[in-house]
Structures are given as structure tokens and as C-alpha cells.
């Protein structure tokens, strides 16, 4: 009875996590080609929904119907092993033949320099040369320059007595090891004076052969001296993912190894491989590895499978009722001695004590868990929220269990964005509502983190605007605080979608974003400065309605104050130069950042380039210089300009230039910007604006006038050259705290 109780306790303490998925390919992708299985991270083309079937471009394969083979580039692939990180491919044999008609030769090149993920395995291949009076070279190349060579030779001198089938000993056949880390090679076969050689061997065709072949895939025969019976050989390639080590990828959050797997640096000097942990199997690059049931597969050391209990990643051996021992084949099980009744009674008493102790322990744990939730509530700013009860009364409080279930225990596959203050997950609540859940990062000095989190709750709870992302609620009873938002599926920071936006959509999105910022500055009970206005924080719903998001850095500006003294915070390329110099945050700082967004929508360029060779690293400077030099239309993104919208584009460019003035007092307010953009939209709907008889040359003449009279009338404060010098000096001299986009 004691053994049974202990067994139940042990089983209760073991967490079993089985996964139903043993898939090795992505959904909607082709899983094989001419009998060859194609496991992820490899893939053939795109899925039936248009997404790539491969992890990265170097793993894209082709099902070549012309040669009835699966190929990587132009190399046929015959098998792929995701557990050992290897792939078997075919390579041609190099030949050098001599007969009465003359000499013929072929050289084999294996070129994978463009696919650095693949390396010829030095452990699983051999370089072999076959023939009499034969030599073979294996040359390696790096960047089209010869690196190093190896090879072997064999001479028979007409003596066939020492040539034996099955032995590649150096007479008739020779072999050498493959040097490590070879990606691009050339094999060459040659002969020693075949033309003058005569001997007792009767060769119908005097040929020499050289090739790389997988260990064990070739057995020498004397008949091969007359004719080698194959033209291709199997070669083993080692492959790896990524282009950094495990540690570097893990620190950047780009590692692809999934659950129950480990990361191993590739010994080829490039990237890494993923391997399932002991006791697990599956595809570590796709759904992760699942538990192996050792009790069903016979991979256990128990007396029998009936004496085996499977656990997550391992198993437990036990003895049948009435026997004692550890249940393994080594020690086995033994029959118990009949215990006196006194020991049975003592056992019953012990069990009663044990049960009572367990109940007390469970009660203690429950109280401890309750206190821990209270601690997290206070630690995550719950008391601050209670003190601000009126401001946050409309905020719903979610339990940790509901949000954990909504995100499938915060599955990494549901991550839709990462930012300076946390990670955003896509989740589905019990009522099938799709939400975005922001999980803040854990930091040692957590007070600033808590203030940022509570600040965002308080700011968003007061906002009710169609162009501002809606806060649904929060959760404070976990170690990491959580915010729950409405889910917005798109963003103008998505490069593919942004390139497809026509001018009308861009103008509408800019107008809606301006209206949202105008609301924050002018209509909220206390003016709110967003402080991180950028294209990544302007999201689009299903109807492509703009919604401003991410208020983690936002600040209230009391009615009796015009500016706040704060540590400079924002995203490089969007930061207000005046704010960076003075640390004085005003509503005009958002206006400057919005001007950069307008320049992005017009030019399609990034706000700041970190490439040293890039001519125009700062978009604001570049954009203003284009206006000054009358080359606006040359700077526009290809595809948005047409005969009907030239004047609208000029007007929007003028608004952007006003926003980008260096002095905050010279910039318009967001309310004025929103009114101007709405006016331009209404103007575009009027028939006279699209009149083909409108003289475009007159409109173009407005640009330099506007540039000089409107945008540059304040002298050096807004000149392109001055701003460039000023901005560069600020970047060098001012330490700026950059908050990465949260992706929400």
C-alpha cells in the first residue's frame, strides 16, 4: 500500500506535456518530390496561401520535372536529414580518357559559395581516384581564388598482380580525406604518360577517374580500370541555419530552435543547428520536439513494458504489486516478506500523518500563492491604479489564467511585435474576441518599467477616438504586467503593404493620424504628448483606418505648463532636434515627428539610414533639401505621382516642411496640420482640381515660392544645410534613449 501511495505521489509530481503534432513541413506546403522527403527548414516554393515554405532563401528547393529530381540550385538532392544536419546530393565524376582518337577530359565543379549554409562534409566523404598511372586533384576556392588542394596518385607499371577487388590501397585506386570547411571545389583527373605506356593490362578504354563520394558508397573493382560503371556519386553536405552562433542569435531573439530542443554551433564555422533533447523527437525547427514514449517503443531498461511509466522526456520503472525493487532489468523485482499486523497499523498511521501534512502544505501553498499575487499587484502598480481610480474606472481587469489560455501559454509563434518595453502577442479570448496582449519586460530596476506601464494604462483609459487603438483592459497579478488591446492587423511600417498604397490611401491615413494626434493635444482632459510618433506606431484595421498606438512613452502636459523637462526618449530619425538639445518636451515635438512620417509617405524612404555609404542618412534633411532645390517629384516614391494629384502632393509637401522647422514655435499645431490635410483631401474631390487644362508648370512654380516664402521665411532656423549640420552634431553630442517599436 505504501508503494502504491508513493507511486501516485511521484506520478502527480511529474509534468507530462505531449504534443499531437509530428509534422515536419509547414501547413499548405509540398512535402516530397520524386520520392525525396522535404522537411522544414527546407521547402519547395510557397504554400497555398502564398507564404514561403522554407526558413530562409538558402533552403529553397526546386522540384525539377525536366530531370525528375529535387534540386538545390543545379545540384540534385537525394535525401535530407534534419536530425544530423546533413543532406545527400549528387556530383559528377571527373574523367581523363585517351584512345587512338585523342584525349578527352571533364572537370567537375561543386559550387555553393552563394549558399554559405552548405559545406562538404569532411567526416562523411572521401576523395577517390581510379586508374593506372593516374593522379587526381581536389582544389578548393574562396571568392574565386584558389585556396588549397589535396589529391592522390596510383601507378601500376603494367603489373596487375597487386590489384585486388575491394581495396583502394594506392594501386589502381587511391583515396584521401576531405579537408574541412570546403564549399566550392573542383575535381580533376589526369594520367602519367598514357600515350607511351604499354603493359600486360588489356584496357579497352584507357581512362582515369576522380570524384568525391560518401563513405561506404563505393567499392573498388579491377573492372573499373576498364570502365567506371557510373557518372555520378553521392556526396554528403553539412548544413546549418542562420549566420551567427547560438549565443549571438539567442541574445538577439532570432534563434529558430523550438520547444524541447537545444542549439549547437555548427563546426563548419557558419550558423548553428537545432537538436531535440534526450527523450524527445520531432522537428526542432518547426513545432518543436515531442516526448518519446519509451514504454511503448521499448527504449527502456525496465523489467518489462508493463513495469514502465512514461514521463515527459524520460520514464519510471516500478515493480508489480506485492514485489519490491527498482523495477529495472539490472536489479529486478523481488517478492515482499509478509509483514506483521503491527507494521500494517504503523503504515496506516504514517499514511494518515502524510495525508494531514499534505493538506497543511496545500493550504500553505494556496495562501503563499495568494500573497504572491498580491505582491505582484502592488509591484506592478496596482496601488497607483487604485489611487487613480477615476481615471482607470473603464479598464477591465483580466486574470492571468485567461490571458495564458488566450495566447497558448505565450507561444512564440503568436508574437506579432517586439519593442523597447515589451513583447506583443496575438490572443483569442473565450468569447472569440481577437486581441493584442502586451507583455512588459522583466528588468532589475523595475520602478521605471512600472511607471511606464501604469502611465500607458492611465493615458489610454481616458482616450476614446476612432483613430486611437483601444485599451480593453490589463492584468496585474503576474510577475510581468500585461495590457490587452483591440487587435489591429496591419501597419504602414509593413514594407510590402506600404509600397502598394496609392496616393489617396496615403493622404487619408496621414489625415486620420493627424486627427488622432490633434485629439491628444487639444481635446483630451489633460493634453497628452505621444513622444514616439513614427510610422511603426500607426496601425491599420481591416478597413485600413489609421490607429495611433504604443503610448508607453507618452506624457501628460498640465494645463498650466507649456513644456515638461524629461530625459530624451524616442526613435532616431523621428526625434525633434529642439527637444534633443533642450530636454524640454512640448506638443510641437510630436509635430516634428509627424512631419517625418509625411516625408516617409511621400518618398517611401526610411527616416534614418545606418549605412555609412548612404548619401542621405537623415530623411528630414534630404526631404527639405529636395524642396529647396525644386526636385520634389524626383524624390517621390515610384508609382504615387500622376497628372491628377501633382498639386495635392505639393501641398502635402509644404505641410511636411512646416512641421520640420527646427524651432518648435514656428511649427503649426497638430490641429492646424489636421485641418490643412483634410482641406487637401476635400480639394482633391473637386472637379476643378483634376481639370486636365490646369497648367502644371504654374503649380510647379509654387514650390520654390512656397519653399522660400513659407517654409524658409524664418531664415537659418529651417534651412536645409543648417539643419543637416545641427542634426549631425546633436546625434554625436547628445545621448538619446531609443525606444524600439512594440509592433502593436
XYZ file of C-alpha atoms in Angstrom, residues 458-724:
267
model
C -3.875 55.816 -17.378
C -3.305 57.538 -20.740
C -5.270 55.041 -22.814
C -8.141 54.663 -20.344
C -9.054 58.308 -20.982
C -8.918 58.162 -24.760
C -11.999 57.419 -26.884
C -11.210 58.170 -30.526
C -11.746 56.102 -33.684
C -8.149 56.697 -34.764
C -6.517 55.676 -31.460
C -6.016 51.994 -30.610
C -8.469 50.977 -27.877
C -7.327 49.640 -24.494
C -9.580 46.759 -23.374
C -8.001 46.002 -20.003
C -4.941 44.914 -18.043
C -3.622 42.175 -15.743
C -1.529 42.941 -12.644
C -1.396 39.603 -10.793
C 1.589 38.217 -12.740
C 5.298 38.898 -12.390
C 5.217 40.643 -15.766
C 2.418 43.245 -16.182
C 0.084 42.852 -19.158
C -2.039 45.197 -21.311
C -4.915 43.987 -23.523
C -5.727 45.995 -26.682
C -8.043 45.655 -29.609
C -6.254 43.701 -32.353
C -5.178 45.746 -35.366
C -3.917 43.547 -38.165
C -1.925 45.852 -40.439
C 0.656 48.630 -40.253
C 2.093 51.200 -42.631
C 5.540 50.078 -41.456
C 4.916 46.826 -43.377
C 7.133 47.371 -46.419
C 5.112 45.227 -48.835
C 1.784 46.834 -47.930
C 3.227 50.354 -47.877
C 4.570 50.021 -51.409
C 1.074 49.107 -52.632
C -0.641 52.162 -51.093
C -1.927 54.589 -53.687
C -1.837 58.318 -53.110
C -5.461 58.540 -51.963
C -4.842 55.947 -49.222
C -1.639 57.670 -48.085
C -3.354 61.044 -47.859
C -6.305 59.562 -45.938
C -4.043 57.700 -43.483
C -1.977 60.856 -42.880
C -5.146 62.874 -42.253
C -6.581 60.316 -39.797
C -3.292 60.066 -37.879
C -3.107 63.859 -37.683
C -6.673 63.986 -36.328
C -5.760 61.454 -33.633
C -2.703 63.452 -32.524
C -4.757 66.653 -32.641
C -7.272 64.988 -30.318
C -4.492 64.006 -27.879
C -3.061 67.540 -27.895
C -6.282 69.563 -27.861
C -9.358 67.544 -26.849
C -8.153 65.261 -24.035
C -8.926 66.411 -20.466
C -5.199 66.910 -19.958
C -3.078 67.377 -23.125
C -1.089 64.246 -23.964
C 2.218 64.245 -25.846
C 2.728 60.901 -27.566
C 6.579 61.276 -27.649
C 7.131 58.371 -30.066
C 5.233 59.280 -33.247
C 6.500 57.141 -36.126
C 5.134 55.027 -38.966
C 5.547 51.805 -36.965
C 3.096 53.162 -34.375
C 0.389 53.951 -36.950
C -1.593 50.739 -37.450
C -4.375 49.937 -39.925
C -7.511 47.884 -39.228
C -9.377 45.676 -41.727
C -10.832 48.778 -43.407
C -7.349 50.404 -43.470
C -8.450 53.033 -40.958
C -5.408 54.546 -39.240
C -4.992 53.981 -35.498
C -2.224 55.550 -33.422
C -0.696 53.085 -30.930
C 2.040 52.496 -28.306
C 1.688 55.062 -25.503
C 4.435 53.614 -23.290
C 6.496 56.799 -23.620
C 3.568 59.287 -23.565
C 3.344 62.120 -21.029
C 0.626 64.457 -19.706
C 1.275 68.188 -20.040
C -0.597 70.026 -17.258
C -2.822 72.851 -18.437
C -0.703 75.452 -16.623
C 2.551 74.274 -18.262
C 3.838 74.643 -21.816
C 6.646 72.089 -21.581
C 7.985 69.214 -19.492
C 11.617 68.574 -18.608
C 12.230 64.889 -19.420
C 15.004 62.538 -20.420
C 15.154 62.470 -24.242
C 13.266 59.440 -25.462
C 12.000 58.320 -28.869
C 13.211 56.773 -32.118
C 16.189 58.050 -34.086
C 15.172 59.746 -37.317
C 11.898 60.994 -35.801
C 13.258 62.895 -32.781
C 12.667 66.642 -32.567
C 16.138 68.322 -32.733
C 14.998 71.100 -30.382
C 13.811 68.517 -27.817
C 17.141 66.688 -28.119
C 19.033 69.908 -27.335
C 16.860 71.282 -24.507
C 15.198 68.188 -22.967
C 12.013 70.306 -22.990
C 9.099 68.175 -24.247
C 6.217 70.044 -25.946
C 3.343 69.199 -28.281
C 5.491 70.571 -31.137
C 7.852 67.567 -30.647
C 5.032 65.318 -31.942
C 4.509 67.760 -34.838
C 8.139 67.369 -35.946
C 7.897 63.546 -35.766
C 4.670 63.651 -37.784
C 6.482 65.722 -40.418
C 8.962 62.841 -40.801
C 6.010 60.422 -41.229
C 4.629 62.657 -44.014
C 8.054 62.623 -45.698
C 8.048 58.808 -45.440
C 4.618 58.578 -47.084
C 5.807 60.848 -49.913
C 9.243 59.319 -50.577
C 8.931 55.743 -49.320
C 12.365 56.131 -47.684
C 13.390 55.156 -44.157
C 13.702 58.012 -41.633
C 17.327 57.243 -40.899
C 19.939 55.024 -42.544
C 22.764 53.457 -40.544
C 24.704 52.580 -43.713
C 27.795 54.764 -43.805
C 27.920 54.799 -47.595
C 24.339 56.070 -47.847
C 24.314 59.610 -49.223
C 21.181 60.760 -47.371
C 21.219 59.268 -43.894
C 18.541 61.606 -42.462
C 15.198 61.725 -44.294
C 14.153 65.104 -42.890
C 17.343 66.765 -44.148
C 17.089 65.027 -47.511
C 13.427 65.962 -47.952
C 13.934 69.645 -47.143
C 16.909 69.836 -49.488
C 14.753 68.378 -52.307
C 12.150 71.109 -51.718
C 14.809 73.791 -51.682
C 16.379 72.531 -54.928
C 12.997 72.068 -56.700
C 13.441 68.303 -57.092
C 10.420 67.167 -55.067
C 8.928 65.000 -57.801
C 12.225 63.167 -58.347
C 12.262 62.251 -54.630
C 8.733 60.784 -54.592
C 8.228 57.051 -54.283
C 7.708 55.496 -57.693
C 4.055 54.964 -58.561
C 2.251 57.600 -56.480
C 2.563 60.570 -58.864
C 0.076 61.142 -61.663
C -1.303 64.113 -63.603
C -4.289 64.407 -61.244
C -2.502 64.656 -57.899
C 0.539 66.862 -58.507
C -0.934 69.873 -56.732
C -2.076 67.730 -53.756
C 1.433 66.283 -53.383
C 2.945 69.778 -53.470
C 0.504 70.959 -50.777
C 1.243 67.959 -48.533
C 4.979 68.512 -49.010
C 4.520 72.104 -47.863
C 2.696 70.882 -44.727
C 5.528 68.431 -44.047
C 8.144 71.183 -44.411
C 6.247 73.364 -41.932
C 6.248 70.510 -39.430
C 10.003 70.020 -39.881
C 11.020 73.535 -38.911
C 13.798 73.452 -36.327
C 12.178 75.908 -33.946
C 9.103 74.448 -32.277
C 7.362 77.823 -32.037
C 7.489 78.149 -35.842
C 5.756 74.795 -36.430
C 1.972 74.572 -36.807
C -0.113 72.794 -34.158
C -1.400 69.280 -34.867
C -4.899 70.753 -35.086
C -3.736 73.092 -37.864
C -1.966 70.210 -39.611
C -5.116 68.055 -39.451
C -7.259 70.914 -40.861
C -4.802 71.519 -43.729
C -4.644 67.809 -44.656
C -8.440 67.463 -44.506
C -8.705 70.523 -46.749
C -6.327 68.953 -49.262
C -8.445 65.758 -49.253
C -11.637 67.744 -49.860
C -9.903 69.751 -52.573
C -8.911 66.505 -54.345
C -12.585 65.594 -54.714
C -13.424 68.843 -56.522
C -13.699 68.615 -60.285
C -11.581 71.691 -60.979
C -8.552 70.192 -59.224
C -8.423 67.289 -61.671
C -9.015 69.513 -64.699
C -6.570 68.407 -67.384
C -6.258 72.018 -68.606
C -4.605 73.074 -65.360
C -1.142 74.354 -66.171
C 1.223 72.077 -64.227
C 4.066 74.492 -64.805
C 2.187 77.092 -62.721
C 1.762 74.550 -59.878
C 5.428 73.599 -60.047
C 6.296 77.294 -59.883
C 4.553 77.399 -56.485
C 7.123 75.006 -54.990
C 10.184 77.248 -54.879
C 7.963 80.175 -53.857
C 6.497 78.096 -51.045
C 9.903 76.813 -50.144
C 11.289 80.304 -49.768
C 8.277 82.250 -48.568
C 6.511 79.748 -46.372
C 8.933 77.085 -45.266
C 12.171 79.053 -45.193
C 10.944 82.502 -44.292
C 12.413 82.130 -40.774
C 15.937 82.345 -42.005
C 18.583 79.872 -40.951
C 16.325 78.088 -38.476
C 14.863 75.985 -41.241
C 17.471 75.923 -43.954
C 18.429 72.514 -45.253
C 22.177 72.977 -44.793
C 21.811 74.341 -41.280
C 19.526 71.525 -40.210
C 21.913 68.929 -41.561
